[in-house]
Amino acid sequence: MYWLSVERYDNWLTDKAAGFKFLGIFDRKLKIAQQMKAGDYLITYISSGKSSFADIRKIISNEPSKFKKGLIYDEPFPYVILTEPYVILDESNWIKIHDVLDKLSFLPIEKDWRQMMRNSLRKLNNDDALFLINLIKSIS
């Protein structure tokens, strides 16, 4: 399966400093995170004025783990999803969402698509996921 994660830039920098070995999640997203399995892929979108797709991570565990002290996010996340880097774009090559809006079926072009990008975890359909994965891989 393929998943979309929406992260603030500061949190992405925390993930980067930790080698993209985890992704912090809130209690309210635990049910969604429990659907994620080892071998699934997570595509990361950076909000915070960046509005870009930044990386692909592979999920390496079948369940979220309790948050361990020492991980420094800007908010206290009680859980983490264990991941490993798959494709990490250089920040200068991030894919601006405006360049792909009309190619992603989960974004309602006729409405305010930004509302859809506020949901921090969501399942992606195969067409959207493979489009983004192939695009990110082609740029890396």
Coordinates of N, CA, C and O in Angstrom, one line a residue:
M1 N 0.8 -1.2 0.0 CA 0.0 0.0 0.0 C 0.9 1.2 0.0 O 2.0 1.2 0.4
Y2 N 0.2 2.3 -0.4 CA 0.9 3.6 -0.4 C 0.2 4.6 0.4 O -1.0 4.6 0.5
W3 N 1.0 5.4 1.1 CA 0.5 6.4 2.1 C 1.0 7.8 1.8 O 2.2 7.9 1.3
L4 N 0.3 8.8 2.2 CA 0.8 10.2 2.1 C 0.9 10.7 3.6 O 0.0 10.5 4.4
S5 N 2.0 11.3 3.8 CA 2.3 12.0 5.1 C 2.5 13.4 4.8 O 3.2 13.8 3.9
V6 N 1.8 14.3 5.6 CA 2.0 15.7 5.5 C 2.7 16.2 6.7 O 2.3 15.9 7.9
E7 N 3.8 16.8 6.5 CA 4.7 17.2 7.6 C 5.1 18.7 7.5 O 5.2 19.2 6.4
R8 N 5.3 19.3 8.6 CA 5.9 20.6 8.7 C 7.4 20.5 8.4 O 8.0 19.5 8.7
Y9 N 7.9 21.5 7.9 CA 9.3 21.6 7.5 C 10.2 21.3 8.7 O 11.2 20.4 8.6
D10 N 10.0 21.9 9.8 CA 10.8 21.6 11.0 C 10.8 20.1 11.4 O 11.8 19.6 11.8
N11 N 9.7 19.5 11.3 CA 9.6 18.1 11.6 C 10.3 17.2 10.6 O 11.0 16.2 10.9
W12 N 10.3 17.6 9.3 CA 11.0 16.9 8.3 C 12.5 17.0 8.6 O 13.3 16.0 8.4
L13 N 13.0 18.2 9.0 CA 14.4 18.3 9.4 C 14.8 17.4 10.5 O 15.9 16.9 10.5
T14 N 13.9 17.2 11.5 CA 14.1 16.3 12.6 C 14.3 14.9 12.0 O 15.2 14.1 12.4
D15 N 13.3 14.5 11.1 CA 13.4 13.2 10.5 C 14.7 13.0 9.7 O 15.4 11.9 9.8
K16 N 15.1 14.0 9.0 CA 16.3 14.0 8.2 C 17.5 13.7 9.2 O 18.4 12.9 8.9
A17 N 17.6 14.5 10.2 CA 18.7 14.4 11.2 C 18.8 13.0 11.8 O 19.9 12.5 12.2
A18 N 17.7 12.3 11.9 CA 17.6 11.0 12.4 C 17.7 9.9 11.4 O 17.5 8.7 11.6
G19 N 18.1 10.3 10.1 CA 18.2 9.3 9.1 C 16.9 8.8 8.5 O 16.9 7.7 7.9
F20 N 15.8 9.5 8.7 CA 14.5 9.0 8.2 C 14.1 7.7 8.8 O 13.5 6.9 8.1
K21 N 14.5 7.4 10.0 CA 14.2 6.1 10.6 C 12.9 6.1 11.3 O 12.5 5.0 11.8
F22 N 12.2 7.2 11.4 CA 10.9 7.2 12.0 C 10.0 8.4 11.5 O 10.6 9.3 10.9
L23 N 8.7 8.3 11.8 CA 7.8 9.4 11.5 C 6.9 9.6 12.7 O 6.3 8.6 13.1
G24 N 6.9 10.7 13.4 CA 6.1 10.9 14.6 C 4.6 11.0 14.2 O 4.3 11.6 13.2
I25 N 3.7 10.4 15.0 CA 2.3 10.5 14.8 C 1.6 10.8 16.1 O 2.0 10.4 17.2
F26 N 0.4 11.4 16.0 CA -0.5 11.7 17.1 C -1.4 10.6 17.4 O -1.7 9.7 16.5
D27 N -1.9 10.6 18.6 CA -2.9 9.6 19.0 C -4.1 9.5 18.0 O -4.5 8.4 17.7
R28 N -4.6 10.6 17.6 CA -5.7 10.7 16.7 C -5.5 10.0 15.3 O -6.4 9.7 14.6
K29 N -4.2 9.8 15.0 CA -3.9 9.1 13.7 C -3.5 7.6 13.9 O -3.1 7.0 13.0
L30 N -3.6 7.1 15.2 CA -3.1 5.8 15.5 C -3.9 4.7 14.7 O -3.3 3.8 14.2
K31 N -5.2 4.9 14.5 CA -6.0 3.9 13.8 C -5.5 3.8 12.3 O -5.4 2.7 11.8
I32 N -5.2 4.9 11.7 CA -4.7 4.9 10.4 C -3.3 4.3 10.3 O -3.0 3.4 9.5
A33 N -2.4 4.6 11.3 CA -1.1 4.1 11.3 C -1.1 2.6 11.6 O -0.2 1.9 11.1
Q34 N -2.0 2.1 12.3 CA -2.1 0.7 12.5 C -2.5 -0.1 11.3 O -2.3 -1.3 11.2
Q35 N -2.9 0.5 10.2 CA -3.2 -0.1 8.9 C -1.9 -0.3 8.1 O -1.9 -1.0 7.2
M36 N -0.9 0.5 8.4 CA 0.3 0.5 7.7 C 1.1 -0.8 8.1 O 1.2 -1.2 9.2
K37 N 1.7 -1.4 7.1 CA 2.5 -2.6 7.3 C 3.9 -2.5 6.7 O 4.1 -1.7 5.8
A38 N 4.8 -3.3 7.2 CA 6.1 -3.4 6.6 C 6.1 -3.6 5.1 O 5.3 -4.5 4.7
G39 N 6.8 -2.9 4.4 CA 6.8 -3.0 2.9 C 6.0 -1.9 2.2 O 6.1 -1.7 1.0
D40 N 5.1 -1.3 3.0 CA 4.3 -0.2 2.4 C 5.3 1.0 2.2 O 6.3 1.1 2.8
Y41 N 4.8 1.9 1.4 CA 5.6 3.2 1.1 C 4.9 4.4 1.5 O 3.6 4.5 1.4
L42 N 5.6 5.3 2.0 CA 5.1 6.6 2.6 C 5.7 7.7 1.8 O 6.9 7.9 1.7
I43 N 4.9 8.5 1.1 CA 5.3 9.7 0.3 C 5.1 10.9 1.2 O 4.0 11.1 1.7
T44 N 6.1 11.7 1.3 CA 6.1 12.9 2.2 C 5.9 14.2 1.5 O 6.6 14.5 0.6
Y45 N 4.9 14.9 2.0 CA 4.6 16.2 1.5 C 4.9 17.2 2.6 O 4.5 17.0 3.7
I46 N 5.6 18.3 2.2 CA 6.0 19.3 3.2 C 5.1 20.5 3.0 O 5.1 21.1 2.0
S47 N 4.4 20.8 4.1 CA 3.6 22.0 4.1 C 4.5 23.2 4.5 O 5.5 23.4 3.9
S48 N 4.1 24.0 5.4 CA 4.9 25.1 6.0 C 5.5 26.0 5.0 O 6.6 26.4 5.0
G49 N 4.7 26.4 4.0 CA 5.1 27.3 3.0 C 6.0 26.7 1.9 O 6.4 27.3 0.9
K50 N 6.3 25.4 2.0 CA 7.1 24.7 1.0 C 6.2 24.1 -0.1 O 6.6 24.0 -1.2
S51 N 5.1 23.5 0.3 CA 4.1 23.0 -0.6 C 4.7 22.0 -1.6 O 4.5 22.2 -2.8
S52 N 5.5 21.1 -1.1 CA 6.2 20.2 -2.1 C 6.3 18.8 -1.6 O 6.3 18.5 -0.4
F53 N 6.5 17.9 -2.5 CA 6.8 16.5 -2.2 C 8.3 16.3 -2.1 O 9.0 16.8 -2.9
A54 N 8.7 15.7 -1.0 CA 10.1 15.7 -0.7 C 10.8 14.3 -0.7 O 12.0 14.2 -1.0
D55 N 10.1 13.3 -0.3 CA 10.7 12.0 -0.2 C 9.8 10.8 -0.3 O 8.5 11.0 -0.2
I56 N 10.3 9.6 -0.3 CA 9.6 8.4 -0.2 C 10.3 7.6 0.8 O 11.6 7.4 0.8
R57 N 9.6 7.0 1.8 CA 10.2 6.2 2.8 C 9.5 4.8 2.8 O 8.3 4.7 2.4
K58 N 10.2 3.8 3.1 CA 9.6 2.5 3.2 C 9.3 2.2 4.7 O 10.2 2.4 5.6
I59 N 8.1 1.7 5.0 CA 7.7 1.3 6.3 C 8.4 0.0 6.7 O 8.3 -1.0 5.8
I60 N 9.0 -0.1 7.8 CA 9.7 -1.3 8.2 C 9.2 -2.1 9.4 O 9.8 -3.1 9.8
S61 N 8.0 -1.7 9.9 CA 7.4 -2.4 11.0 C 5.9 -2.5 10.8 O 5.3 -1.8 10.0
N62 N 5.3 -3.5 11.4 CA 3.9 -3.7 11.2 C 3.0 -3.0 12.2 O 1.8 -3.0 12.1
E63 N 3.6 -2.3 13.1 CA 2.8 -1.5 14.1 C 3.6 -0.3 14.5 O 4.8 -0.3 14.6
P64 N 2.9 0.8 14.8 CA 3.5 2.0 15.4 C 4.2 1.6 16.7 O 3.8 0.7 17.4
S65 N 5.2 2.3 17.1 CA 6.0 2.1 18.3 C 5.7 3.3 19.2 O 5.5 4.4 18.8
K66 N 5.9 3.1 20.5 CA 5.8 4.2 21.5 C 7.0 5.2 21.2 O 8.1 4.7 20.9
F67 N 6.7 6.4 21.3 CA 7.7 7.5 21.2 C 8.8 7.3 22.2 O 8.5 7.1 23.4
K68 N 10.0 7.4 21.8 CA 11.1 7.3 22.8 C 11.7 8.7 23.0 O 11.8 9.5 22.1
K69 N 12.1 8.9 24.3 CA 12.7 10.2 24.6 C 13.9 10.4 23.8 O 14.6 9.5 23.5
G70 N 14.2 11.6 23.5 CA 15.4 12.0 22.7 C 15.1 12.4 21.3 O 15.9 13.0 20.7
L71 N 13.9 12.1 20.8 CA 13.5 12.5 19.5 C 12.9 13.9 19.7 O 12.0 14.1 20.5
I72 N 13.4 14.9 18.9 CA 13.0 16.3 19.2 C 12.2 16.8 18.0 O 12.7 17.2 17.0
Y73 N 10.9 16.7 18.2 CA 9.9 17.3 17.3 C 9.4 18.6 17.9 O 9.6 18.8 19.1
D74 N 8.7 19.4 17.1 CA 8.2 20.6 17.7 C 6.9 20.4 18.5 O 6.5 21.3 19.2
E75 N 6.4 19.2 18.5 CA 5.2 18.8 19.2 C 5.5 17.4 19.8 O 6.2 16.6 19.3
P76 N 4.8 17.1 20.9 CA 5.0 15.8 21.5 C 4.2 14.7 20.8 O 3.0 14.6 21.0
F77 N 4.9 13.9 20.0 CA 4.2 12.8 19.4 C 4.3 11.5 20.2 O 5.4 11.1 20.6
P78 N 3.2 10.9 20.6 CA 3.2 9.7 21.4 C 3.7 8.4 20.7 O 4.1 7.5 21.4
Y79 N 3.6 8.4 19.4 CA 4.0 7.2 18.6 C 4.9 7.6 17.4 O 4.9 8.7 17.0
V80 N 5.6 6.6 16.9 CA 6.3 6.8 15.7 C 6.1 5.5 14.8 O 5.8 4.4 15.3
I81 N 6.2 5.8 13.5 CA 6.2 4.7 12.5 C 7.6 4.5 12.1 O 8.3 5.5 11.8
L82 N 8.1 3.3 12.2 CA 9.5 3.0 11.8 C 9.6 3.0 10.3 O 8.9 2.3 9.7
T83 N 10.6 3.7 9.8 CA 10.8 3.8 8.4 C 12.3 3.7 8.0 O 13.1 3.7 8.9
E84 N 12.5 3.6 6.7 CA 13.9 3.7 6.2 C 13.8 4.5 4.9 O 12.7 4.5 4.2
P85 N 14.8 5.3 4.6 CA 14.8 6.1 3.4 C 14.7 5.2 2.1 O 15.4 4.2 2.1
Y86 N 13.9 5.6 1.2 CA 13.8 5.0 -0.1 C 14.4 5.9 -1.2 O 15.3 5.6 -1.8
V87 N 13.7 7.1 -1.3 CA 14.2 8.1 -2.2 C 14.1 9.4 -1.5 O 12.9 9.8 -1.1
I88 N 15.2 10.1 -1.2 CA 15.1 11.4 -0.5 C 15.6 12.5 -1.5 O 16.8 12.4 -2.0
L89 N 14.8 13.4 -1.9 CA 15.2 14.5 -2.9 C 16.0 15.5 -2.1 O 15.7 15.9 -1.0
D90 N 16.9 16.1 -2.9 CA 17.6 17.3 -2.4 C 16.5 18.4 -2.4 O 15.7 18.4 -3.2
E91 N 16.6 19.2 -1.4 CA 15.6 20.2 -1.2 C 15.4 21.1 -2.5 O 14.3 21.6 -2.8
S92 N 16.5 21.3 -3.2 CA 16.4 22.1 -4.4 C 15.6 21.4 -5.5 O 15.2 22.0 -6.5
N93 N 15.3 20.1 -5.4 CA 14.6 19.3 -6.4 C 13.2 18.9 -5.9 O 12.6 18.1 -6.6
W94 N 12.8 19.4 -4.8 CA 11.4 19.1 -4.3 C 10.4 19.4 -5.4 O 10.5 20.4 -6.1
I95 N 9.3 18.6 -5.4 CA 8.3 18.8 -6.4 C 7.2 19.6 -5.9 O 6.5 19.2 -5.0
K96 N 7.0 20.8 -6.5 CA 6.0 21.7 -6.0 C 4.6 21.1 -6.4 O 4.4 20.6 -7.5
I97 N 3.7 21.2 -5.5 CA 2.4 20.7 -5.7 C 1.7 21.3 -6.9 O 0.9 20.7 -7.6
H98 N 2.0 22.6 -7.1 CA 1.3 23.3 -8.2 C 1.7 22.7 -9.5 O 0.9 22.8 -10.5
D99 N 2.8 22.0 -9.6 CA 3.3 21.4 -10.9 C 2.6 20.1 -11.1 O 2.6 19.6 -12.3
V100 N 1.9 19.5 -10.1 CA 1.2 18.2 -10.3 C -0.2 18.2 -9.9 O -0.9 17.1 -9.9
L101 N -0.8 19.3 -9.6 CA -2.2 19.4 -9.1 C -3.2 18.7 -10.1 O -4.0 17.9 -9.6
D102 N -3.0 18.9 -11.3 CA -4.0 18.4 -12.3 C -3.7 16.9 -12.6 O -4.5 16.3 -13.3
K103 N -2.7 16.3 -12.0 CA -2.4 14.9 -12.3 C -2.7 14.0 -11.1 O -2.5 12.8 -11.2
L104 N -3.2 14.6 -10.0 CA -3.5 13.8 -8.8 C -5.0 13.7 -8.6 O -5.6 14.8 -8.3
S105 N -5.6 12.6 -8.7 CA -7.0 12.4 -8.6 C -7.6 12.7 -7.2 O -8.7 13.0 -7.0
F106 N -6.7 12.6 -6.1 CA -7.3 12.8 -4.8 C -7.4 14.3 -4.4 O -8.0 14.6 -3.4
L107 N -6.9 15.1 -5.3 CA -7.0 16.6 -5.0 C -8.1 17.2 -5.8 O -8.1 17.1 -7.1
P108 N -9.1 17.8 -5.2 CA -10.2 18.4 -5.9 C -9.8 19.7 -6.5 O -9.7 20.7 -5.8
I109 N -9.5 19.8 -7.8 CA -9.0 21.0 -8.4 C -10.1 22.1 -8.4 O -9.8 23.3 -8.2
E110 N -11.4 21.7 -8.4 CA -12.4 22.7 -8.4 C -12.7 23.3 -7.1 O -13.3 24.4 -6.9
K111 N -12.2 22.7 -6.0 CA -12.3 23.2 -4.7 C -10.9 23.5 -4.1 O -9.9 23.4 -4.8
D112 N -10.9 23.9 -2.9 CA -9.6 24.3 -2.3 C -8.9 23.0 -1.9 O -9.1 22.4 -0.9
W113 N -7.9 22.6 -2.7 CA -7.1 21.4 -2.5 C -6.3 21.5 -1.3 O -5.9 20.4 -0.7
R114 N -6.0 22.7 -0.8 CA -5.2 22.8 0.5 C -5.8 22.1 1.7 O -5.1 21.6 2.5
Q115 N -7.1 22.0 1.7 CA -7.8 21.3 2.8 C -7.4 19.9 2.8 O -7.3 19.3 3.9
M116 N -7.3 19.3 1.6 CA -6.9 17.9 1.5 C -5.5 17.6 2.0 O -5.2 16.5 2.5
M117 N -4.6 18.6 2.0 CA -3.2 18.5 2.4 C -3.0 18.8 3.9 O -1.9 19.0 4.3
R118 N -4.1 18.9 4.6 CA -4.0 19.1 6.1 C -4.1 17.8 6.8 O -3.8 17.8 8.0
N119 N -4.5 16.8 6.2 CA -4.6 15.5 6.8 C -3.3 14.8 6.8 O -2.7 14.5 5.7
S120 N -2.7 14.6 8.0 CA -1.3 14.1 8.1 C -1.1 12.7 7.6 O 0.0 12.4 7.2
L121 N -2.0 11.8 7.6 CA -1.8 10.5 7.1 C -3.1 10.1 6.3 O -4.2 10.2 6.8
R122 N -2.8 9.6 5.1 CA -3.9 9.1 4.3 C -3.4 8.0 3.3 O -2.3 8.1 2.9
K123 N -4.3 7.1 3.0 CA -4.0 6.1 2.0 C -4.1 6.8 0.6 O -5.0 7.5 0.3
L124 N -3.1 6.4 -0.3 CA -3.2 6.9 -1.7 C -3.6 5.8 -2.6 O -3.2 4.6 -2.4
N125 N -4.3 6.1 -3.6 CA -4.7 5.1 -4.6 C -3.4 4.8 -5.4 O -2.5 5.6 -5.5
N126 N -3.4 3.6 -6.1 CA -2.2 3.2 -6.8 C -1.8 4.2 -7.9 O -0.6 4.4 -8.1
D127 N -2.8 4.7 -8.6 CA -2.4 5.6 -9.8 C -1.7 6.8 -9.3 O -0.6 7.2 -9.8
D128 N -2.2 7.5 -8.2 CA -1.6 8.7 -7.7 C -0.2 8.3 -7.1 O 0.8 9.1 -7.3
A129 N -0.2 7.3 -6.3 CA 1.1 6.9 -5.7 C 2.2 6.5 -6.7 O 3.3 7.0 -6.6
L130 N 1.8 5.7 -7.7 CA 2.9 5.4 -8.7 C 3.3 6.6 -9.5 O 4.5 6.7 -9.9
F131 N 2.4 7.5 -9.8 CA 2.8 8.7 -10.5 C 3.8 9.5 -9.7 O 4.8 9.9 -10.2
L132 N 3.5 9.7 -8.4 CA 4.4 10.4 -7.5 C 5.8 9.7 -7.3 O 6.8 10.3 -7.4
I133 N 5.7 8.4 -7.1 CA 6.9 7.6 -7.0 C 7.8 7.7 -8.2 O 9.0 7.9 -8.1
N134 N 7.2 7.5 -9.4 CA 8.0 7.5 -10.6 C 8.6 8.9 -10.8 O 9.7 9.1 -11.3
L135 N 7.8 10.0 -10.5 CA 8.3 11.3 -10.7 C 9.5 11.6 -9.7 O 10.5 12.1 -10.1
I136 N 9.3 11.2 -8.5 CA 10.3 11.5 -7.5 C 11.6 10.7 -7.8 O 12.7 11.2 -7.8
K137 N 11.4 9.4 -8.3 CA 12.6 8.6 -8.6 C 13.3 9.2 -9.9 O 14.5 9.1 -10.0
S138 N 12.5 9.8 -10.8 CA 13.1 10.3 -12.0 C 14.0 11.6 -11.7 O 14.9 11.9 -12.5
I139 N 13.6 12.3 -10.7 CA 14.4 13.5 -10.3 C 15.6 13.2 -9.4 O 16.5 14.0 -9.5
S140 N 15.5 12.1 -8.7 CA 16.6 11.8 -7.7 C 18.0 11.6 -8.4 O 18.1 11.2 -9.4

